[in-house]
XYZ file of C-alpha atoms in Angstrom:
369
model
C 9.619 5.972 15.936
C 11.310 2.472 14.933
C 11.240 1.070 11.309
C 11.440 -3.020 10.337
C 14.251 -1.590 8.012
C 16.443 -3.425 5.862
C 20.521 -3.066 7.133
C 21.610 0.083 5.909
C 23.490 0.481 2.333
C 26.059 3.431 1.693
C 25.065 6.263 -0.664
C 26.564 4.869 -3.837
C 24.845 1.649 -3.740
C 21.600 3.118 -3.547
C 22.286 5.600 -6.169
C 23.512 2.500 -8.383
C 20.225 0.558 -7.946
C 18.142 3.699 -8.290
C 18.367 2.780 -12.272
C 16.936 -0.415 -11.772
C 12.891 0.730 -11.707
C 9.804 1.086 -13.503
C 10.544 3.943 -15.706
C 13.195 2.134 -17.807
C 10.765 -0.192 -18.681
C 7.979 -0.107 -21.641
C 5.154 -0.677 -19.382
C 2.344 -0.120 -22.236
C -0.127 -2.767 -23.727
C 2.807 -4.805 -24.224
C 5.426 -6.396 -22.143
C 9.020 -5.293 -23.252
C 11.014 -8.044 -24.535
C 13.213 -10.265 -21.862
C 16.556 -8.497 -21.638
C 19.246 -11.126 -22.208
C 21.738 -11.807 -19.095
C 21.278 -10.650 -15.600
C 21.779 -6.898 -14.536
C 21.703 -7.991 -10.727
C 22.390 -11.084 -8.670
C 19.577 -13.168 -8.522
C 20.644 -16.897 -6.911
C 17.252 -18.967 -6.804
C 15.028 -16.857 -9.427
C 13.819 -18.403 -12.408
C 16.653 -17.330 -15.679
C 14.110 -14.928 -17.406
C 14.039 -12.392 -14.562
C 16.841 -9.955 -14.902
C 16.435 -8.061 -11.741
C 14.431 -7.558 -8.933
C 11.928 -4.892 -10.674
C 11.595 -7.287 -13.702
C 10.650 -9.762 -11.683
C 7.938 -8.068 -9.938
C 6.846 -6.288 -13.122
C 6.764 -9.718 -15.203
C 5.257 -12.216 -12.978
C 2.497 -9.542 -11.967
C 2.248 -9.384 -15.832
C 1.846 -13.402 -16.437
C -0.146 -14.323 -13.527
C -2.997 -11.297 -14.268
C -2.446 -10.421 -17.356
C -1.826 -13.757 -19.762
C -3.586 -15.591 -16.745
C -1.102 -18.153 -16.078
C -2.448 -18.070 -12.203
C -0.501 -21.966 -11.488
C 2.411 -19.351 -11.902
C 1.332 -18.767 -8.053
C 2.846 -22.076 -6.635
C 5.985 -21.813 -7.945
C 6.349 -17.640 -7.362
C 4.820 -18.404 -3.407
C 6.033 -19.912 -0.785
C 3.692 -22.718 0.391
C 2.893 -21.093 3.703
C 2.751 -17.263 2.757
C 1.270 -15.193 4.669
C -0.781 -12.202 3.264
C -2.240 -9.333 5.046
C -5.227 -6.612 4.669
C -6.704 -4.468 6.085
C -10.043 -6.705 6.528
C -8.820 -10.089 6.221
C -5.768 -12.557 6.760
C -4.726 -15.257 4.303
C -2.251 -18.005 4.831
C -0.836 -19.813 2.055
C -0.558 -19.717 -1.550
C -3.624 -22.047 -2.484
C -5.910 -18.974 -1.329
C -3.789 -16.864 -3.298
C -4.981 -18.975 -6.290
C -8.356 -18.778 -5.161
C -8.511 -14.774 -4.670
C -6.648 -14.484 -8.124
C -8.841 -16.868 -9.728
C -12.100 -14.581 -7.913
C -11.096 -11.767 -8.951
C -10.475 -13.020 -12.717
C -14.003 -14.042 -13.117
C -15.321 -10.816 -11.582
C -13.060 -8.921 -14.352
C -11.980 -11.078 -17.053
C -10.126 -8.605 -18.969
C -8.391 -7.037 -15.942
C -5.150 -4.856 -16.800
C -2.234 -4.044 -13.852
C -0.616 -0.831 -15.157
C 2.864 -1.157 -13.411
C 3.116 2.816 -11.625
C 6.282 2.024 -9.499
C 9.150 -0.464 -7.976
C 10.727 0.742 -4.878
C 12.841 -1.803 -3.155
C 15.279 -2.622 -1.192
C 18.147 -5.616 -0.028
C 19.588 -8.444 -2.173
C 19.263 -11.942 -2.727
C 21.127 -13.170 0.373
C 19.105 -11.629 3.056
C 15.846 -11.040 0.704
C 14.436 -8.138 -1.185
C 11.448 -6.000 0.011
C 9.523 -4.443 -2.726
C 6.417 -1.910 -2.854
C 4.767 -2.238 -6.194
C 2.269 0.441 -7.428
C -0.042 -0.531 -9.990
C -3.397 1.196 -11.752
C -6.140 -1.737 -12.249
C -8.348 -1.565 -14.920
C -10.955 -3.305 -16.624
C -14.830 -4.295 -17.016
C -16.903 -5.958 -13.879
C -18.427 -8.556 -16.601
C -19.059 -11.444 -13.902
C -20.033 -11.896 -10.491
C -17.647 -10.097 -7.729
C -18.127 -10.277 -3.971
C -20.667 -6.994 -4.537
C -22.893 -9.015 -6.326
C -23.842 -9.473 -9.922
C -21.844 -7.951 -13.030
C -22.856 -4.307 -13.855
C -20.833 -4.117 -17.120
C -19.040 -0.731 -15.829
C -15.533 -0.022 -16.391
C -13.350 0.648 -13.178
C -10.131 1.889 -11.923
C -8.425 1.630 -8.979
C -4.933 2.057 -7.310
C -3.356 -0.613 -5.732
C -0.047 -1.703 -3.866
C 1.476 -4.636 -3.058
C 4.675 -5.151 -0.919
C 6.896 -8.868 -0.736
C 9.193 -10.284 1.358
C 11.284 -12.260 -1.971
C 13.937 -14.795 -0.878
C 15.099 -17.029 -3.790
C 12.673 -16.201 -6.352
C 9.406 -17.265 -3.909
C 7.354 -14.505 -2.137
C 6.931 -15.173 1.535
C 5.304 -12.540 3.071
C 2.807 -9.738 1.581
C 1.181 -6.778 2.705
C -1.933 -5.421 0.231
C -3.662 -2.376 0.451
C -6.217 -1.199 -2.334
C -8.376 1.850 -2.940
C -11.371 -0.011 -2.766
C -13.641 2.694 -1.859
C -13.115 4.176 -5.429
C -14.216 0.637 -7.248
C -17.097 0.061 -4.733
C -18.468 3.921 -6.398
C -17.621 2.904 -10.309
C -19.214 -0.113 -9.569
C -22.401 1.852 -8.935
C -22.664 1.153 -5.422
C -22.875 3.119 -1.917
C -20.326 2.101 0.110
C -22.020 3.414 3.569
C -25.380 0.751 2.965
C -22.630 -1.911 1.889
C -20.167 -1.798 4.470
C -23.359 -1.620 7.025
C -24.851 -5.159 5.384
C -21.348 -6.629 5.490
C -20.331 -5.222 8.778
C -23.602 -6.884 9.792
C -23.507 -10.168 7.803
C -19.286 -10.383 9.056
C -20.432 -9.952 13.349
C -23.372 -12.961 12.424
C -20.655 -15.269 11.456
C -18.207 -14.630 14.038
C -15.517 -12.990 12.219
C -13.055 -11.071 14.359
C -12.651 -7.090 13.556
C -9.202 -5.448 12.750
C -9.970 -2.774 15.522
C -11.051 -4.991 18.367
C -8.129 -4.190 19.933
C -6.982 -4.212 23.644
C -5.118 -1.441 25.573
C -4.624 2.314 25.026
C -3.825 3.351 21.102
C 0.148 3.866 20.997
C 0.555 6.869 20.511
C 1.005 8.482 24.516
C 4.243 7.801 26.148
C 2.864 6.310 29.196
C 1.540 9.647 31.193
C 3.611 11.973 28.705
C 2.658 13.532 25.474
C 3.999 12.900 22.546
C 6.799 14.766 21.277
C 7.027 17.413 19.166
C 10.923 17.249 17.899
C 12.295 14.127 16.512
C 15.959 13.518 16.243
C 16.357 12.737 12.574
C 16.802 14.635 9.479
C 13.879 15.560 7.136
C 16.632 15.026 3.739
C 17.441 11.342 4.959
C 14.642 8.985 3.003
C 14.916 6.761 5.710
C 14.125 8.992 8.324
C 11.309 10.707 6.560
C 7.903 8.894 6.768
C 9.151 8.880 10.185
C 9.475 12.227 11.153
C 6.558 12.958 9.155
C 3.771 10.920 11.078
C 5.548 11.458 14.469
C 5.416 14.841 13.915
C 2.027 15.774 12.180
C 0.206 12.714 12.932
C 0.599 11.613 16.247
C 1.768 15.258 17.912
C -0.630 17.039 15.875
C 2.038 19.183 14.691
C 0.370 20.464 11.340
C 2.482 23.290 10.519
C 5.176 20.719 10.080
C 2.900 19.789 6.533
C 4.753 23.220 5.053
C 8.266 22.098 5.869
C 7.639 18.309 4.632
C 5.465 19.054 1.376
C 6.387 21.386 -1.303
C 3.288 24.448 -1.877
C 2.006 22.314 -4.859
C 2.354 19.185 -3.526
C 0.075 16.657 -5.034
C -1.436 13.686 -2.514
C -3.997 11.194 -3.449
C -5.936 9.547 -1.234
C -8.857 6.835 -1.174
C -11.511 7.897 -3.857
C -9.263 8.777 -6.372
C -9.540 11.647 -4.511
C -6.680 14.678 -5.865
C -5.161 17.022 -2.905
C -3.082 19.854 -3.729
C -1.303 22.177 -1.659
C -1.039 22.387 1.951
C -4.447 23.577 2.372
C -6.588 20.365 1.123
C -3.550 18.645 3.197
C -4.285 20.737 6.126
C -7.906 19.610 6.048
C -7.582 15.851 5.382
C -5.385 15.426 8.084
C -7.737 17.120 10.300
C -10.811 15.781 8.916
C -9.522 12.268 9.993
C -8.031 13.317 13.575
C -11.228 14.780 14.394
C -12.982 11.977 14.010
C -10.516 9.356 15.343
C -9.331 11.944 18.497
C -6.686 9.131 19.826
C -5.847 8.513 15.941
C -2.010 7.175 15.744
C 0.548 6.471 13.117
C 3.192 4.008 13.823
C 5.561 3.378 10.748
C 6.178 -0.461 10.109
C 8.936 -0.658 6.940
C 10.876 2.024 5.340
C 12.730 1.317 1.351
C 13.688 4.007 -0.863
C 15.832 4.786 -4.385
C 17.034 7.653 -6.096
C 20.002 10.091 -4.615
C 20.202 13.658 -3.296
C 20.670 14.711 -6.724
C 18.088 12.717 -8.621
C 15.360 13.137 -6.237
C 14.141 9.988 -3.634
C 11.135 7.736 -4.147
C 10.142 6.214 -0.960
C 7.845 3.493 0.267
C 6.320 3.629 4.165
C 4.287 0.794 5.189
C 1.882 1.902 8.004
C -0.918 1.166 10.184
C -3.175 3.968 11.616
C -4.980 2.729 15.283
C -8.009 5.026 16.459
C -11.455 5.227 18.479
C -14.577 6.554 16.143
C -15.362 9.276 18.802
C -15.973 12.714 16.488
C -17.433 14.006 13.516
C -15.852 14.068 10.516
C -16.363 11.719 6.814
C -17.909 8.355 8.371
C -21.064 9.605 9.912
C -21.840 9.968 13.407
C -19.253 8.606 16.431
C -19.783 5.119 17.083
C -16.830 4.625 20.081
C -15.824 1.465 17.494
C -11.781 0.948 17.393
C -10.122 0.903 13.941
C -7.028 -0.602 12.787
C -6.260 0.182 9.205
C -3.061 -0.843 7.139
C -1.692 1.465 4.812
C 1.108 2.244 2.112
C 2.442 5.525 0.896
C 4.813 5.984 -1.865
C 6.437 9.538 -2.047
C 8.402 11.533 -4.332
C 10.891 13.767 -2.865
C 12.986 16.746 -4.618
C 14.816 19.145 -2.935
C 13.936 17.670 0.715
C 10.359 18.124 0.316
C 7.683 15.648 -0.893
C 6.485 16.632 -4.140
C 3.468 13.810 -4.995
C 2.388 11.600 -2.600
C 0.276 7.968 -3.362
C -1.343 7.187 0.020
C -2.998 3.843 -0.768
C -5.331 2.784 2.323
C -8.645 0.594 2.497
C -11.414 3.320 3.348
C -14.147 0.988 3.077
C -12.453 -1.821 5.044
C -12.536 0.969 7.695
C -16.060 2.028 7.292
C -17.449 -1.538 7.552
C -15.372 -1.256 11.462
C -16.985 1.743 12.337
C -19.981 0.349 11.809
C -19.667 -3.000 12.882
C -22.755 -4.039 15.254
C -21.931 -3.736 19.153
């Protein structure tokens, strides 16, 4: 299993950044004040940002919060790409555009900052995985149609490629399953019309894939030890999917996750234990029965002592072919990308955030043929 990781740092300077996060910071109804001087080496960021979580935290903040959406072409790159699950953008002008969308659709829209992990520096770049809770009131017209007044929530994560202060790559995923429900709606009959509507104008699916799903070693099987070690943050997510995922190696879930280990998943839907665990993982490989995991980034903070927080950007491949949550088998491929943010004590996971787009998923399964 092979990361896109950043170069490897020793111990101590991981342990040293692990103060520079999220919880350090008053992330309430109102910003904290700037902090005067730098507490990390920024060359190419604005003067205001004092390290690499402030500056995630506080342009997030202006951009969404005091609506200051220009703040986009000078925080972007001109040519950044941006990735979902259901859709590829390219360039920062339809990052204005989405913003400025979404705005209308939920004028008084509020990005709780949850968590910062990140990794590298400002010579090669920093990679950071943001967690945020949005929240606010669908008073104008949204992509789902007309404003219903109702209040949503949803959890969201976004993870940058930063080189000198400008974001050039970035990889969203969003529970948007759970809004879709606040919003009054039923995702099934929606992703059905918009499955439909997407095939009539041409659009290309995420799962019309070619070739076998990676996850069979040629005419082997895959295997079920890993070299690595469970304690090593790096190694972890790793381990993890190889293991349970893509060997189907579920009793590994006790080893990995504590016995009141906390997960959620799309919905806003609250696992604990290794039971519900148990029966998500197998509610999903039964109906995707080629389902694979393949790991795509790795960053982490936090020591042996303090406890790790870890970010793992995926991507799950599978063929609808079972029963299970989406209805009937429909032989459609999937591709979904995903991000999961962990908390790890003791070398096992203790809460997990796994952030994917269900309904981006649903509207491939039952895409037209």
């Amino acid at each position: 299993m092979t990361a896109d990781r950043m170069s490897s740092k020793p111990a101590s300077e991981h342990e040293e950044r692990a103060r520079l996060t999220v919880d350090e910071r008053d992330l309430g109804p109102q910003m904290a004040p700037v902090v005067a001087g730098r507490r990390q080496s920024l060359e190419g960021f604005e003067a205001d940002y004092t390290d690499i979580v402030d500056y995630i935290i506080r342009c997030t903040h202006k951009i969404w919060e005091d609506k200051a959406v220009g703040l986009i072409y000078t925080h972007y790159a001109h040519n950044t790409p941006v990735h979902l699950s259901d859709a590829e953008f390219y360039g920062r002008d339809q990052v204005v555009e989405n913003t400025v969308r979404t705005l209308a659709a939920f004028p008084d829209l509020r990005l709780f900052g949850d968590e910062v992990i990140w990794s590298g520096n400002d010579r090669d770049g920093f990679h950071s995985s943001h967690r945020v809770t949005w929240s606010g009131h669908n008073l104008g017209h949204s992509i789902y149609g007309p404003p219903t007044g109702r209040r949503v929530q949803r959890r969201e994560i976004a993870h940058c490629v930063v080189r000198r202060g400008r974001i050039v790559e970035e990889w969203i995923v969003h529970d948007e399953t759970a809004l879709i429900r606040q919003l009054g709606l039923d995702e099934v009959e929606l992703a059905r019309t918009l499955a439909r509507m997407e095939a009539e104008l041409g659009w290309q699916s995420p799962g019309d894939l070619v070739g076998e799903v990676p996850r069979l070693p040629g005419q082997g099987h895959p295997p079920v030890q890993l070299d690595g070690d469970p304690r090593d943050p790096d190694a972890l997510p790793g381990l993890l999917y190889g293991l349970v995922w893509n060997a189907r190696m579920l009793n590994y879930l006790a080893e990995y996750y504590a016995p009141n280990a906390v997960v959620w998943v799309p919905g806003n839907r609250r696992l604990e234990g290794h039971g519900d665990l148990t029966a998500y993982v197998l509610g999903l490989l039964a109906a995707f029965p080629d389902g694979a995991m393949s790991v795509d980034h790795v960053a982490w903070i936090g020591s042996e002592a303090q406890g790790y927080k870890v970010a793992a950007r995926w991507t799950f491949q599978g063929t609808h072919g079972g029963p299970g949550p989406y209805g009937p088998p429909t032989g459609r491929r999937v591709r979904v990308l995903g991000i999961s943010h962990f908390e790890v004590r003791g070398g096992r996971i203790e809460r997990e955030y796994m952030v994917w787009d269900e309904f981006a998923l649903l509207k491939q399964v039952y895409r037209p043929g």
